[in-house]
Amino acid sequence: MKVYEKPNALYGTFERKTGPALESTHYCQGCSHGNVHKMIAEALVDFGVQDRTVFVSPVGCAVFGFYYFDTGHIQAAHGRAPAVATGIKRANPNSIVLSYQGDGDLAAIGTAETIHAANRGENITVIFINNAIYGMTGGQMAPTTLIEQHTTTTPGGRVEGIHGNPIRMCEMISTLTAPTYVERVAIGNSKHIMKARKAIRKALQIQIEGRGYSFIEILSTCPSGWKMTPPDARDWMLEHMTKVFPLGVFKDESKAREPGSWDRVIKPFEPEAVGAYLKDFVGATVADPSQSKPQEMHCKFAGFGGQGILTMGLFWAQLAMRAGSKVSWIPSYGPEMRGGTANCQVNIADERIGTPLVEEPTMLAVMNQPSLEKFEAEVVPGGVLLVDTSMVKTAPTRTDIKTVLIPASEMANQMGTSKVANVILLGALTAATDAFPFEYVIKTLPELIKKKSLVEMNIEAFTRGYQYVREQQNG
Amino acid sequence: MATQLMKGNDAIIIGALAAGCRAYFGYPITPASEIAHAAAIHFPALGGTFIQAESEVSAVNMLYGTAGMGIRSMTATASPGFSLKQEGLSYCAGAEVPAVVVDVQRGGPGLGNIAPEQSDYFQATKGGGHGNYRLIVLAPNSAQEMCDLTGLAFELAEKYRNPACILTDGFVGQMMESVDIPEPKALTTDHRSWAVDGTPATRGNLINSIYLDPYELEAHNLKLQAKYERCEVEDVRFEESDIEDADLIVVAYGIVSRVALSTIALARAKGQKVGIFRPITLYPFPTKRLAQLAEKTKKFLVSELSTGQMVEDVKLAVGHTAQVRFFGRCGGVVPTGNELLDQYDAILGEEG
């Protein structure tokens, strides 16, 4: 003979409950939550998973799931249980995660979380208590409230043209590819209840075996919210709700899913492995002790997008950093982006750098007309202005600065690619400012270029730019 | 030590990984998306998890789930997304879950623009969601600090079991500077006394923020309050430059503090004794220290990328003992060094 008693996954007395009557639940007479709680608890014990179960309590009457289930609990905000459950399951795939939700929680405020957790096929079990009403907040219309059903927010009954139709979640979720098992059951007569028990057990079994996402919708009664006696509520549910929400299996791919195939795991932190990975990824920058630091410079590189402006500035900053300077690099951003120029700003200094923004450049390199027009006036007296004359048709007007003109884009085209014009300018800049010795750049440049096949061409480009300026200086 | 030139946004992920962060949940938004891009590469490569969530709201709730399991986890967003995350952060604070969130502030209100602002200060420091709570708010002003303060955010979040926030802006995120990569260390904290991690050891634990009984909820609030008071004593951080003899102290954080730094030598060359006070923790705010400084220095200038938010905390700190002026730009406009210098001229030129 089988003895039916309270399963051990429910507490003997409910110590977490506030107020008197620690042996009874807070649920109303005739409410289906009690039945469902008992079926879940029984399954958790039978399957031996109570210790590793995490119950996600929703907002709604079942928010107090932690009064009753002797399992781990994480309470979630209204509608967010599937997102919280996702985090939990990823954190420990060995945990058994129950997202237990009512109709307002699951099918109204949390629709997005519901659909997307299902769509990702999280290996969790969603228990959906559909009683066609908001119970805890005072009997308002739920997304599943039936047409003509009276609630405190549809006092004249739900009207299709005003309130929309009852939403069918099993039908929606079963259209998705990922879910494994979707079934709608009811807490009706004993036959229904046995079916509900079977469905809950099957859903949990699927999760335990790692076969993926299950969604069990349980048509439930809310005699208080419906203002009916418990027997009337059960009859009403079976008569009316099952017409709108037909019972049955909507999707079952449990046999087709490989057990244990769900492996979206967060592995534990291994400091040494992370350290090695980060070092490998960022690649240590080795300062060159033989190279002395360049002078302090505040540089602006400007031109069209696609001319390699940002890279030019980045190379310049890296050359200085490897020589032991403090550097900052910032691309055009915010209001700077207007006016047809892309630019980046580089600061090079011995000491800590203040603003990364260069308001008064000591060095300006321009690769298009708008950049010359916009920035020439900013250069400090005695500063250096470098112009790609292939791209800029008017001559600079300032006489109090050092102007270096070089047809960098044409020189690049002669080499077969316009893409190295920026590096030709770098060569010119090096010669014009004497910021770095030629040999230092030739030695360092290969380390800055990611594609090794391009190293030779860049060295050649740099050399041509450098020599062009040196010849001008000597000539 | 490995050093590399990198963007502030990338440095956040490097700092997080080195601190043992194992999960990242995010939703695309400019100018914070690069943080998600870096996370999408590095978290899976290191056996962690990266999820592009269906919404900012879901992202912060996934974070609540993993962090509630005792795993260091994070999310990052920009201002409109930060607004959406307030619900989740309130729950994290209420349930004492140590989550880390990054807000790369952009222009607002509403859709605003993608240029930098510092106009989420109120939302970040005053408890932007419902209820009595605070985030621990750290404000980096360099790529190195983006990395280091992210690590610190995880430590403080766990120390107080409270969400911590990196409050930064688009400039600090986009800026490249050299970053020393920290050496990851084994975590010494044990989450089993409070977390629910799906093992027998934590079966009796509860992550929860509902207290139906008013007296219980009041007690819970007072417990949270006691933590914040402790935090205000133990974990205030700030940086001072040239304040010893200052006639005028500039109070600024993030990118504005960098602009201010560039002006000090220029001001002093003109004989103006100007110093900088930079709060690193925006909550807990360095109230006491500012009050101390106001005993000696009688003029303060607060500069922010906002129409005036942090300035309220500075005024509260110094009371009537000193004069507090405000100079803000917003919409993505950053004050120039010359604009700040003009402010110094005006303030120091005034009588009294």
Short mmCIF file of C-alpha atoms in Angstrom, two decimals, chain B residues 151-285:
data_model
loop_
_atom_site.label_atom_id
_atom_site.label_comp_id
_atom_site.label_asym_id
_atom_site.label_seq_id
_atom_site.Cartn_x
_atom_site.Cartn_y
_atom_site.Cartn_z
CA GLY B 151 38.58 44.78 -10.70
CA LEU B 152 37.92 46.90 -7.64
CA ALA B 153 34.20 47.00 -8.47
CA PHE B 154 34.02 43.22 -8.14
CA GLU B 155 35.85 43.35 -4.80
CA LEU B 156 33.63 46.07 -3.37
CA ALA B 157 30.47 44.46 -4.73
CA GLU B 158 31.37 41.31 -2.83
CA LYS B 159 32.61 43.09 0.27
CA TYR B 160 29.25 44.83 0.68
CA ARG B 161 27.12 42.35 -1.26
CA ASN B 162 25.76 45.27 -3.22
CA PRO B 163 25.82 46.13 -6.92
CA ALA B 164 28.75 48.27 -8.04
CA CYS B 165 28.82 50.55 -11.05
CA ILE B 166 31.59 51.82 -13.31
CA LEU B 167 30.33 55.25 -14.34
CA THR B 168 32.32 56.43 -17.31
CA ASP B 169 31.81 58.34 -20.53
CA GLY B 170 32.32 57.89 -24.25
CA PHE B 171 35.68 59.68 -24.23
CA VAL B 172 37.31 57.54 -21.58
CA GLY B 173 35.87 54.50 -23.36
CA GLN B 174 37.24 55.48 -26.79
CA MET B 175 40.60 56.72 -25.59
CA MET B 176 43.65 54.48 -26.00
CA GLU B 177 46.37 54.56 -23.41
CA SER B 178 48.91 52.11 -22.16
CA VAL B 179 47.49 49.62 -19.72
CA ASP B 180 49.43 47.33 -17.40
CA ILE B 181 47.57 44.05 -17.47
CA PRO B 182 46.90 42.91 -13.90
CA GLU B 183 48.02 39.49 -12.76
CA PRO B 184 44.89 37.42 -12.00
CA LYS B 185 44.81 36.11 -8.46
CA ALA B 186 42.80 33.26 -6.99
CA LEU B 187 39.63 34.47 -5.30
CA THR B 188 39.63 34.18 -1.55
CA THR B 189 35.96 34.88 -1.05
CA ASP B 190 33.50 32.10 -0.30
CA HIS B 191 29.96 32.65 -1.51
CA ARG B 192 28.42 29.64 0.20
CA SER B 193 27.19 31.51 3.26
CA TRP B 194 24.74 33.51 1.18
CA ALA B 195 24.54 32.42 -2.47
CA VAL B 196 22.25 29.80 -3.95
CA ASP B 197 24.47 27.75 -6.24
CA GLY B 198 22.50 24.56 -6.79
CA THR B 199 24.53 22.43 -4.38
CA PRO B 200 23.58 20.82 -1.03
CA ALA B 201 25.71 23.38 0.87
CA THR B 202 23.50 26.27 -0.21
CA ARG B 203 20.11 24.54 -0.26
CA GLY B 204 18.94 26.49 2.76
CA ASN B 205 19.93 29.87 1.32
CA LEU B 206 17.53 32.40 -0.09
CA ILE B 207 18.10 35.27 -2.52
CA ASN B 208 15.12 37.47 -1.96
CA SER B 209 13.96 41.04 -1.53
CA ILE B 210 10.34 40.60 -0.38
CA TYR B 211 9.62 41.27 3.30
CA LEU B 212 5.88 41.41 3.79
CA ASP B 213 6.04 42.43 7.41
CA PRO B 214 6.69 46.20 7.70
CA TYR B 215 8.95 45.78 10.73
CA GLU B 216 10.99 43.13 8.93
CA LEU B 217 11.34 45.31 5.86
CA GLU B 218 12.34 48.26 7.99
CA ALA B 219 14.98 46.12 9.69
CA HIS B 220 16.22 44.96 6.30
CA ASN B 221 16.48 48.56 5.12
CA LEU B 222 18.39 49.54 8.23
CA LYS B 223 20.75 46.65 7.64
CA LEU B 224 21.41 47.92 4.11
CA GLN B 225 21.84 51.42 5.49
CA ALA B 226 24.44 50.20 7.97
CA LYS B 227 26.41 48.73 5.06
CA TYR B 228 26.34 52.05 3.25
CA GLU B 229 27.51 53.84 6.35
CA ARG B 230 30.39 51.41 6.65
CA CYS B 231 31.19 51.93 2.99
CA GLU B 232 31.26 55.70 3.55
CA VAL B 233 33.90 55.18 6.23
CA GLU B 234 36.03 52.48 4.63
CA ASP B 235 35.88 52.90 0.89
CA VAL B 236 35.90 56.54 -0.09
CA ARG B 237 38.48 57.15 -2.81
CA PHE B 238 39.69 60.37 -4.37
CA GLU B 239 42.74 61.98 -5.90
CA GLU B 240 44.14 65.41 -5.15
CA SER B 241 46.55 67.49 -7.23
CA ASP B 242 48.12 70.77 -6.08
CA ILE B 243 45.53 71.45 -3.40
CA GLU B 244 47.85 72.27 -0.47
CA ASP B 245 48.07 75.98 -1.22
CA ALA B 246 45.07 76.26 -3.53
CA ASP B 247 42.89 79.36 -3.59
CA LEU B 248 40.59 77.56 -6.00
CA ILE B 249 39.84 73.85 -6.13
CA VAL B 250 38.38 72.36 -9.29
CA VAL B 251 36.17 69.35 -8.60
CA ALA B 252 35.79 67.06 -11.61
CA TYR B 253 35.69 63.36 -12.48
CA GLY B 254 36.16 61.27 -15.61
CA ILE B 255 37.19 63.05 -18.79
CA VAL B 256 36.67 66.52 -17.30
CA SER B 257 39.25 65.81 -14.61
CA ARG B 258 41.74 65.14 -17.40
CA VAL B 259 40.98 68.46 -19.07
CA ALA B 260 41.37 70.17 -15.71
CA LEU B 261 44.72 68.47 -15.13
CA SER B 262 46.05 70.09 -18.30
CA THR B 263 45.16 73.55 -17.03
CA ILE B 264 46.94 73.50 -13.68
CA ALA B 265 50.44 74.34 -14.88
CA LEU B 266 49.06 77.09 -17.13
CA ALA B 267 47.06 78.62 -14.27
CA ARG B 268 49.97 78.43 -11.86
CA ALA B 269 52.26 80.05 -14.44
CA LYS B 270 49.88 83.02 -14.25
CA GLY B 271 50.17 83.01 -10.46
CA GLN B 272 46.77 81.41 -9.89
CA LYS B 273 46.88 78.81 -7.14
CA VAL B 274 44.53 76.21 -8.58
CA GLY B 275 44.28 72.59 -7.50
CA ILE B 276 42.15 69.60 -8.50
CA PHE B 277 40.01 67.35 -6.40
CA ARG B 278 38.86 64.24 -8.24
CA PRO B 279 36.34 61.90 -6.61
CA ILE B 280 37.08 58.33 -7.69
CA THR B 281 34.15 56.96 -5.73
CA LEU B 282 31.09 59.01 -6.63
CA TYR B 283 29.25 56.92 -4.10
CA PRO B 284 30.43 56.90 -1.36
CA PHE B 285 31.11 60.58 -2.13
#
